[in-house]
Short mmCIF file of C-alpha atoms and ligand atoms in Angstrom, two decimals:
data_model
loop_
_atom_site.label_atom_id
_atom_site.label_comp_id
_atom_site.label_asym_id
_atom_site.label_seq_id
_atom_site.Cartn_x
_atom_site.Cartn_y
_atom_site.Cartn_z
CA GLU P 1 -42.87 47.63 -85.80
CA THR P 2 -46.26 45.99 -86.18
CA ILE P 3 -47.49 44.05 -83.18
CA ASP P 4 -50.08 41.36 -83.90
CA CYS P 5 -52.58 41.25 -81.05
CA THR P 6 -55.08 38.88 -82.66
CA GLY P 7 -57.00 37.10 -79.92
CA LEU P 8 -55.43 39.22 -77.18
CA HIS P 9 -56.70 42.10 -75.02
CA VAL P 10 -54.86 45.42 -74.98
CA LEU P 11 -55.22 47.16 -71.60
CA PRO P 12 -53.97 50.58 -70.48
CA GLY P 13 -50.59 50.09 -68.78
CA LEU P 14 -51.24 48.49 -65.40
CA ILE P 15 -49.91 50.04 -62.20
CA ASP P 16 -48.88 48.52 -58.87
CA SER P 17 -49.27 51.43 -56.48
CA HIS P 18 -47.72 49.61 -53.50
CA VAL P 19 -44.27 48.01 -53.72
CA HIS P 20 -41.20 47.93 -51.49
CA LEU P 21 -38.15 47.73 -53.76
CA ARG P 22 -35.67 47.80 -50.84
CA GLU P 23 -33.12 50.14 -52.40
CA PRO P 24 -31.14 51.60 -50.74
CA GLY P 25 -30.52 48.95 -48.15
CA ASP P 26 -31.18 45.35 -49.02
CA ALA P 27 -29.89 44.50 -52.49
CA ALA P 28 -29.65 40.83 -51.54
CA VAL P 29 -33.46 40.55 -51.67
CA GLU P 30 -34.42 43.29 -54.18
CA THR P 31 -33.19 46.37 -56.03
CA ILE P 32 -34.82 48.97 -58.22
CA ALA P 33 -33.40 47.15 -61.26
CA THR P 34 -34.62 43.69 -60.25
CA GLY P 35 -37.96 44.82 -58.82
CA THR P 36 -38.87 46.79 -61.94
CA LYS P 37 -37.73 43.88 -64.14
CA ALA P 38 -40.11 41.69 -62.13
CA ALA P 39 -42.80 44.33 -62.69
CA VAL P 40 -42.54 44.34 -66.50
CA LEU P 41 -42.33 40.53 -66.61
CA GLY P 42 -45.60 40.59 -64.69
CA GLY P 43 -47.27 43.06 -67.07
CA LEU P 44 -46.87 46.33 -65.11
CA THR P 45 -45.80 49.63 -66.66
CA THR P 46 -45.54 51.75 -63.47
CA VAL P 47 -44.89 51.05 -59.78
CA PHE P 48 -44.99 53.30 -56.69
CA ASP P 49 -42.09 52.57 -54.36
CA MET P 50 -42.41 52.72 -50.56
CA PRO P 51 -40.03 54.80 -48.40
CA ASN P 52 -39.10 52.30 -45.65
CA THR P 53 -35.69 51.57 -47.11
CA ASN P 54 -32.38 51.82 -45.27
CA PRO P 55 -31.94 54.74 -45.00
CA SER P 56 -35.59 55.73 -45.39
CA ILE P 57 -36.77 58.34 -47.90
CA THR P 58 -37.63 61.28 -45.62
CA THR P 59 -35.59 64.21 -46.96
CA ARG P 60 -35.11 66.07 -50.22
CA GLU P 61 -31.55 64.78 -50.41
CA LYS P 62 -32.64 61.13 -50.23
CA LEU P 63 -35.51 61.72 -52.64
CA ASP P 64 -33.14 63.37 -55.15
CA TRP P 65 -30.76 60.45 -54.76
CA LYS P 66 -33.49 57.96 -55.58
CA ARG P 67 -34.81 59.95 -58.52
CA ASP P 68 -31.35 60.19 -60.05
CA PHE P 69 -30.58 56.56 -59.27
CA VAL P 70 -33.43 55.10 -61.34
CA ALA P 71 -32.05 56.47 -64.63
CA GLY P 72 -30.70 53.56 -66.66
CA ARG P 73 -31.74 51.07 -63.96
CA ALA P 74 -35.54 51.01 -63.86
CA TRP P 75 -37.37 48.83 -66.41
CA CYS P 76 -40.68 50.57 -65.79
CA ASP P 77 -41.79 54.00 -64.60
CA ILE P 78 -41.66 54.60 -60.89
CA GLY P 79 -43.29 56.98 -58.43
CA PHE P 80 -41.83 57.67 -55.00
CA TYR P 81 -43.48 57.72 -51.59
CA VAL P 82 -41.94 60.00 -48.99
CA GLY P 83 -42.06 58.70 -45.42
CA ALA P 84 -43.51 60.81 -42.61
CA ALA P 85 -41.24 60.93 -39.57
CA LYS P 86 -41.33 63.07 -36.48
CA SER P 87 -38.16 64.75 -37.75
CA ASN P 88 -39.53 65.89 -41.15
CA ILE P 89 -43.06 67.17 -40.50
CA ALA P 90 -42.01 70.74 -41.37
CA GLU P 91 -40.64 69.55 -44.75
CA LEU P 92 -43.56 67.31 -45.79
CA ALA P 93 -45.54 69.96 -47.67
CA ALA P 94 -42.56 70.79 -49.86
CA LEU P 95 -41.69 67.12 -50.38
CA GLU P 96 -45.21 66.12 -51.43
CA ALA P 97 -45.21 68.93 -54.00
CA GLU P 98 -42.23 67.36 -55.77
CA PRO P 99 -43.36 66.20 -59.23
CA ASN P 100 -42.27 62.57 -58.84
CA VAL P 101 -43.75 62.01 -55.37
CA CYS P 102 -46.92 59.90 -55.32
CA GLY P 103 -47.64 60.85 -51.71
CA VAL P 104 -46.61 60.87 -48.07
CA LYS P 105 -46.78 57.48 -46.35
CA VAL P 106 -47.63 57.39 -42.65
CA PHE P 107 -46.89 54.43 -40.43
CA ALA P 108 -48.74 55.14 -37.20
CA GLY P 109 -48.65 51.72 -35.56
CA SER P 110 -45.77 49.68 -36.86
CA SER P 111 -42.74 50.69 -38.81
CA THR P 112 -39.14 50.14 -39.67
CA GLY P 113 -36.46 52.61 -38.63
CA ASP P 114 -37.54 56.18 -38.03
CA LEU P 115 -40.89 56.07 -39.86
CA LEU P 116 -43.20 56.04 -36.87
CA VAL P 117 -45.68 58.82 -36.13
CA GLU P 118 -47.82 57.27 -33.42
CA ASP P 119 -48.85 59.94 -30.92
CA ASP P 120 -51.99 61.94 -31.58
CA ALA P 121 -50.29 65.35 -31.69
CA SER P 122 -47.65 64.33 -34.24
CA LEU P 123 -50.18 62.52 -36.38
CA GLU P 124 -52.39 65.59 -36.43
CA ALA P 125 -49.38 67.74 -37.36
CA VAL P 126 -48.68 65.38 -40.28
CA MET P 127 -52.32 65.65 -41.38
CA ARG P 128 -52.08 69.43 -41.27
CA SER P 129 -48.74 69.51 -43.11
CA GLY P 130 -50.01 69.45 -46.68
CA ARG P 131 -53.07 68.99 -48.85
CA ARG P 132 -52.54 66.05 -51.15
CA ARG P 133 -54.07 62.72 -50.17
CA ILE P 134 -52.03 61.05 -47.45
CA SER P 135 -51.26 57.31 -47.65
CA TYR P 136 -51.97 55.59 -44.37
CA HIS P 137 -50.67 52.18 -43.26
CA SER P 138 -53.75 50.65 -41.65
CA GLU P 139 -52.46 48.38 -38.93
CA ASP P 140 -51.68 48.77 -35.27
CA GLU P 141 -50.47 45.28 -34.75
CA TYR P 142 -47.11 45.88 -33.12
CA ARG P 143 -48.27 48.59 -30.78
CA LEU P 144 -51.08 46.39 -29.53
CA GLN P 145 -48.87 43.35 -29.29
CA ALA P 146 -46.56 45.33 -27.06
CA ARG P 147 -49.53 45.95 -24.80
CA LYS P 148 -50.28 42.24 -24.64
CA PRO P 149 -46.88 40.55 -24.63
CA ALA P 150 -48.27 37.17 -23.60
CA TYR P 151 -50.15 37.08 -26.84
CA THR P 152 -47.06 36.71 -28.99
CA THR P 153 -45.84 33.42 -27.52
CA GLY P 154 -46.79 30.06 -28.87
CA MET P 155 -50.16 30.83 -30.38
CA PRO P 156 -50.97 29.48 -33.81
CA HIS P 157 -51.13 31.99 -36.62
CA ARG P 158 -54.81 31.46 -37.09
CA MET P 159 -55.55 32.88 -33.67
CA HIS P 160 -53.24 35.80 -34.22
CA ALA P 161 -55.22 36.73 -37.28
CA GLU P 162 -58.56 36.52 -35.52
CA TRP P 163 -57.45 38.50 -32.50
CA ARG P 164 -56.10 41.26 -34.68
CA ASP P 165 -59.43 41.54 -36.47
CA VAL P 166 -61.31 42.71 -33.46
CA GLU P 167 -58.87 45.11 -31.91
CA CYS P 168 -56.04 46.24 -34.11
CA ALA P 169 -56.47 47.56 -37.59
CA PHE P 170 -59.71 49.17 -36.66
CA LEU P 171 -58.40 51.38 -33.87
CA GLY P 172 -55.85 53.11 -36.05
CA THR P 173 -58.26 53.60 -38.94
CA ARG P 174 -60.87 55.13 -36.66
CA ARG P 175 -58.35 57.57 -35.23
CA LEU P 176 -57.18 58.57 -38.69
CA MET P 177 -60.70 59.12 -40.02
CA ALA P 178 -61.45 61.37 -37.06
CA LEU P 179 -58.33 63.38 -37.90
CA ALA P 180 -59.22 63.46 -41.60
CA ARG P 181 -62.62 64.97 -40.78
CA LYS P 182 -61.08 67.40 -38.30
CA THR P 183 -58.31 68.61 -40.63
CA GLY P 184 -60.05 68.21 -44.00
CA ARG P 185 -57.10 66.20 -45.30
CA PRO P 186 -58.09 63.12 -47.35
CA ALA P 187 -56.41 59.76 -46.87
CA HIS P 188 -55.83 56.63 -48.93
CA ILE P 189 -56.21 53.78 -46.45
CA LEU P 190 -53.72 51.14 -47.49
CA HIS P 191 -54.24 47.40 -47.19
CA VAL P 192 -57.64 47.45 -45.56
CA SER P 193 -58.08 43.82 -44.54
CA THR P 194 -61.07 43.39 -42.24
CA ALA P 195 -64.79 43.25 -42.86
CA GLU P 196 -65.31 45.67 -39.97
CA GLU P 197 -62.97 48.33 -41.40
CA LEU P 198 -64.47 48.05 -44.88
CA SER P 199 -67.98 48.55 -43.61
CA TYR P 200 -66.89 51.41 -41.32
CA LEU P 201 -65.10 53.22 -44.17
CA LYS P 202 -68.24 53.30 -46.33
CA ASP P 203 -69.37 56.21 -44.14
CA PHE P 204 -66.14 58.13 -44.73
CA ARG P 205 -66.04 58.29 -48.51
CA ASP P 206 -65.76 62.08 -48.33
CA VAL P 207 -62.32 61.81 -46.71
CA CYS P 208 -61.01 58.39 -47.71
CA THR P 209 -60.16 56.12 -50.58
CA VAL P 210 -59.40 52.43 -50.07
CA GLU P 211 -56.71 49.98 -51.11
CA VAL P 212 -57.01 46.23 -50.68
CA LEU P 213 -54.19 43.83 -51.43
CA LEU P 214 -54.12 40.99 -53.90
CA ASN P 215 -53.15 38.64 -51.06
CA HIS P 216 -56.27 39.45 -49.05
CA LEU P 217 -58.34 38.71 -52.17
CA THR P 218 -56.50 35.46 -52.90
CA GLN P 219 -55.33 33.72 -49.71
CA THR P 220 -57.02 32.78 -46.45
CA ASP P 221 -55.54 31.61 -43.18
CA GLU P 222 -55.17 28.03 -44.43
CA ALA P 223 -52.03 29.44 -46.10
CA TYR P 224 -50.29 29.49 -42.70
CA ASP P 225 -50.45 25.69 -42.46
CA ARG P 226 -49.12 25.31 -45.99
CA LEU P 227 -46.54 28.11 -46.13
CA GLY P 228 -45.52 28.92 -42.55
CA GLY P 229 -43.45 32.11 -42.49
CA TYR P 230 -43.97 32.52 -46.26
CA ALA P 231 -47.57 33.49 -45.49
CA VAL P 232 -46.72 36.11 -42.84
CA MET P 233 -47.40 39.68 -43.80
CA ASN P 234 -48.71 42.81 -42.15
CA PRO P 235 -51.67 43.19 -42.07
CA PRO P 236 -52.08 39.43 -41.87
CA ILE P 237 -53.89 37.08 -44.20
CA ARG P 238 -57.24 36.43 -42.53
CA ASP P 239 -60.14 34.03 -42.63
CA ALA P 240 -62.71 33.50 -45.39
CA ARG P 241 -65.19 35.96 -43.84
CA HIS P 242 -62.78 38.84 -44.44
CA MET P 243 -61.90 37.69 -47.95
CA ALA P 244 -65.60 37.64 -48.83
CA ALA P 245 -65.94 41.19 -47.46
CA ALA P 246 -62.97 42.34 -49.56
CA TRP P 247 -64.56 40.93 -52.73
CA ALA P 248 -67.90 42.51 -51.84
CA ALA P 249 -66.09 45.85 -51.44
CA VAL P 250 -64.46 45.39 -54.86
CA ALA P 251 -67.91 44.77 -56.33
CA ASP P 252 -69.74 47.66 -54.61
CA GLY P 253 -67.10 50.29 -55.45
CA THR P 254 -65.66 50.78 -51.94
CA VAL P 255 -62.24 49.72 -53.21
CA ASP P 256 -60.29 52.24 -55.31
CA THR P 257 -56.98 50.44 -55.85
CA VAL P 258 -55.53 46.95 -55.57
CA GLY P 259 -51.81 46.69 -54.80
CA SER P 260 -49.42 43.82 -54.23
CA ASP P 261 -47.54 45.24 -51.20
CA HIS P 262 -44.52 43.48 -52.74
CA ALA P 263 -42.21 43.25 -49.70
CA PRO P 264 -39.29 40.86 -50.24
CA HIS P 265 -37.44 39.25 -47.33
CA SER P 266 -34.69 36.64 -47.51
CA ARG P 267 -35.52 32.94 -47.29
CA ALA P 268 -33.42 32.82 -44.11
CA ALA P 269 -35.63 35.51 -42.57
CA LYS P 270 -38.87 33.82 -43.65
CA GLU P 271 -37.74 30.50 -42.22
CA ARG P 272 -37.19 31.89 -38.72
CA PRO P 273 -39.96 30.89 -36.33
CA TRP P 274 -42.80 33.29 -35.59
CA PRO P 275 -42.67 36.12 -34.68
CA ASP P 276 -39.13 36.62 -36.01
CA CYS P 277 -39.86 35.78 -39.63
CA GLY P 278 -39.96 39.07 -41.51
CA ALA P 279 -43.48 40.30 -42.31
CA GLY P 280 -44.01 40.75 -46.04
CA LEU P 281 -44.52 38.74 -49.22
CA THR P 282 -43.32 39.15 -52.78
CA GLY P 283 -46.03 40.03 -55.28
CA VAL P 284 -45.15 42.61 -57.94
CA GLN P 285 -44.60 39.95 -60.61
CA THR P 286 -47.72 37.90 -59.82
CA LEU P 287 -50.28 40.70 -59.31
CA VAL P 288 -51.54 40.82 -62.91
CA PRO P 289 -51.67 37.04 -63.59
CA LEU P 290 -53.59 36.43 -60.35
CA MET P 291 -56.00 39.31 -60.98
CA LEU P 292 -56.60 38.04 -64.54
CA ASP P 293 -57.30 34.60 -63.09
CA HIS P 294 -59.84 36.21 -60.75
CA VAL P 295 -61.46 37.78 -63.84
CA ASN P 296 -61.69 34.39 -65.51
CA ALA P 297 -63.14 32.92 -62.32
CA GLY P 298 -65.92 35.54 -62.49
CA ARG P 299 -64.93 37.51 -59.37
CA LEU P 300 -64.60 40.83 -61.22
CA SER P 301 -64.86 42.11 -64.78
CA LEU P 302 -61.94 43.10 -66.98
CA PRO P 303 -63.06 46.78 -66.98
CA ARG P 304 -63.16 46.70 -63.16
CA LEU P 305 -59.62 45.27 -63.15
CA VAL P 306 -58.48 48.21 -65.31
CA ASP P 307 -60.23 50.49 -62.85
CA LEU P 308 -58.37 49.04 -59.87
CA LEU P 309 -54.93 48.74 -61.52
CA ASN P 310 -54.87 51.80 -63.76
CA ALA P 311 -57.64 54.41 -63.48
CA GLY P 312 -57.92 54.04 -59.68
CA PRO P 313 -54.23 54.59 -58.90
CA ALA P 314 -54.12 57.48 -61.41
CA ARG P 315 -57.12 59.18 -59.77
CA VAL P 316 -56.17 58.55 -56.13
CA TYR P 317 -52.55 59.66 -56.46
CA GLY P 318 -52.93 62.30 -59.18
CA LEU P 319 -50.70 60.39 -61.59
CA VAL P 320 -50.24 62.39 -64.80
CA GLY P 321 -50.40 60.95 -68.32
CA LYS P 322 -51.04 57.30 -67.45
CA GLY P 323 -54.62 56.70 -66.40
CA ARG P 324 -56.79 55.06 -69.06
CA MET P 325 -56.21 55.59 -72.75
CA ALA P 326 -56.82 59.13 -73.97
CA ALA P 327 -55.19 61.60 -76.31
CA GLY P 328 -51.98 62.93 -74.83
CA TYR P 329 -51.35 59.94 -72.61
CA ASP P 330 -48.21 57.80 -72.67
CA ALA P 331 -48.50 54.76 -74.96
CA ASP P 332 -48.25 52.35 -72.02
CA PHE P 333 -50.06 49.06 -72.58
CA THR P 334 -50.38 45.68 -70.96
CA VAL P 335 -51.27 43.04 -73.54
CA VAL P 336 -52.92 39.98 -72.03
CA ASP P 337 -53.95 36.55 -73.25
CA MET P 338 -57.11 35.73 -71.33
CA LYS P 339 -57.02 32.12 -72.54
CA LYS P 340 -53.46 31.29 -71.59
CA THR P 341 -53.13 28.96 -68.60
CA ARG P 342 -49.82 28.87 -66.87
CA THR P 343 -48.40 27.86 -63.48
CA ILE P 344 -46.49 30.38 -61.36
CA GLU P 345 -43.01 28.97 -60.86
CA GLU P 346 -40.23 30.25 -58.63
CA SER P 347 -37.78 29.91 -61.53
CA TRP P 348 -39.73 32.74 -63.22
CA ILE P 349 -39.35 35.14 -60.26
CA ALA P 350 -36.84 37.93 -61.01
CA SER P 351 -36.47 39.19 -57.42
CA PRO P 352 -33.15 38.01 -55.94
CA CYS P 353 -34.92 36.63 -52.85
CA GLY P 354 -36.26 34.04 -55.31
CA TRP P 355 -39.58 32.97 -53.79
CA THR P 356 -43.30 33.59 -54.18
CA PRO P 357 -46.15 32.54 -51.89
CA PHE P 358 -48.04 31.55 -55.07
CA ALA P 359 -45.59 28.91 -56.39
CA GLY P 360 -47.47 26.09 -58.05
CA GLN P 361 -50.64 28.12 -58.51
CA SER P 362 -52.18 27.93 -61.97
CA CYS P 363 -53.52 31.13 -63.55
CA THR P 364 -55.75 31.46 -66.58
CA GLY P 365 -55.11 34.88 -68.08
CA TRP P 366 -51.52 36.01 -68.46
CA PRO P 367 -49.67 39.19 -69.50
CA VAL P 368 -47.81 38.46 -72.74
CA MET P 369 -46.44 41.91 -73.56
CA THR P 370 -45.60 45.09 -71.68
CA ILE P 371 -45.30 48.31 -73.70
CA ILE P 372 -43.95 51.57 -72.25
CA ARG P 373 -44.15 54.77 -74.35
CA GLY P 374 -44.56 52.63 -77.43
CA GLN P 375 -41.58 50.38 -76.73
CA ALA P 376 -42.14 46.69 -76.03
CA VAL P 377 -40.13 46.07 -72.85
CA MET P 378 -41.42 42.53 -72.26
CA ARG P 379 -42.62 39.96 -74.73
CA GLU P 380 -43.35 36.31 -73.87
CA ASP P 381 -41.09 36.29 -70.78
CA ALA P 382 -38.18 38.11 -72.43
CA VAL P 383 -37.17 41.54 -71.14
CA LEU P 384 -36.28 43.66 -74.18
CA GLY P 385 -33.88 46.54 -74.80
CA GLU P 386 -32.51 48.78 -72.09
CA PRO P 387 -34.09 49.95 -68.81
CA LEU P 388 -36.06 52.99 -70.04
CA GLY P 389 -38.16 53.63 -66.94
CA THR P 390 -38.45 57.23 -65.78
CA PRO P 391 -39.82 58.86 -62.64
CA ALA P 392 -43.62 59.03 -62.84
CA ARG P 393 -45.23 62.49 -62.62
CA PHE P 394 -47.94 63.63 -60.23
CA ALA P 395 -50.19 66.67 -60.11
CA PRO P 396 -49.13 69.04 -57.28
O1 DOR G 401 -45.91 42.96 -44.57
C1 DOR G 401 -45.38 44.07 -44.63
N1 DOR G 401 -44.13 44.23 -45.07
N2 DOR G 401 -46.07 45.13 -44.25
C2 DOR G 401 -45.50 46.34 -44.19
O2 DOR G 401 -46.17 47.28 -43.95
C3 DOR G 401 -44.07 46.52 -44.38
C4 DOR G 401 -43.60 45.53 -45.33
C5 DOR G 401 -42.12 45.47 -45.44
O3 DOR G 401 -41.50 46.49 -45.71
O4 DOR G 401 -41.56 44.38 -45.27
ZN1 ZN G 402 -48.10 49.26 -45.24
ZN1 ZN G 403 -46.39 47.97 -47.78
#
């Protein structure tokens, strides 16, 4: 087949290194089939799936189940996070050496189910458990809220966001960086969202890499007034000062990867009043269009986008055969039309939960074709063929 790409840009297959596809556990909002369909519709060729499912992915048995389950269901390639829990510290080294594991995810401040490693001794044991880069959830929101219960009642979201800036995220990140230095274990700090953390982490480049989220580059706290619970995520969307710091960190090289933190919740959950609305926003399908729009708006270059959504994830996680185009790499491509202007509509969203915090937003720059190992799997909004996604491979 000849594919005419006149007037288009052909990029190495783009990767969302931070998604929650909810399977097993919550098929009413997302599954591996629907979440990876959303991914290819949005121009992604690989996603890395988080372990906080129900049950969570903490054992070899559950990991094997997930790896076998994706065959014939996944529309794109998929890497698996393993969750650190107090019960599996002794197994973590063996689990992270599994070829399809992108890394161990640590929730040290907030979590779902059994994935909480919050005390210093357990966290240090996790850091000493293996040698690949650990993925760290940078937020201590719930732990600190528990310390200040009065804080959670009746305050507008704006103030929540500002209070968290000064006390929360930063505490956990500082503790982890101290442990990283002490143990020699490097960490990928996920969803860094404050100016203070970003400037602090510049001094820890020897032991850390940095993820920021599309949402923190795209939305500020005015979104709470417009979207209510549909703007609530963890870590929270913050004010313009923090967004400016995130863009400065993209420009100066502090940021290694940009993820969506795609975290579907039902409409019913999102419409509950604060603080009972689930924390998390959909994003896997809108990551590439919004980042391309940022390119057109002059906030980053197209090569830098490829860095953050392809070469960066490949380097940070040790992804094999996908980063940048080179001999011997999979023929994964994202073909984009930088001139196409289109509005994000909820009718386009493939996730069963059916909503996006970006509905009505116009993007200039749009993925028009997704190619995996030479097969076009998406072309002009149509998903093509059969689900041919396979488990992604990582260097041990
Ligand atoms: O907003 C979030 N949602 N942050 C997380 O860390 C978890 C995620 C989820 O699973 O809903
Ligand atoms: Zn997280
Ligand atoms: Zn997440």
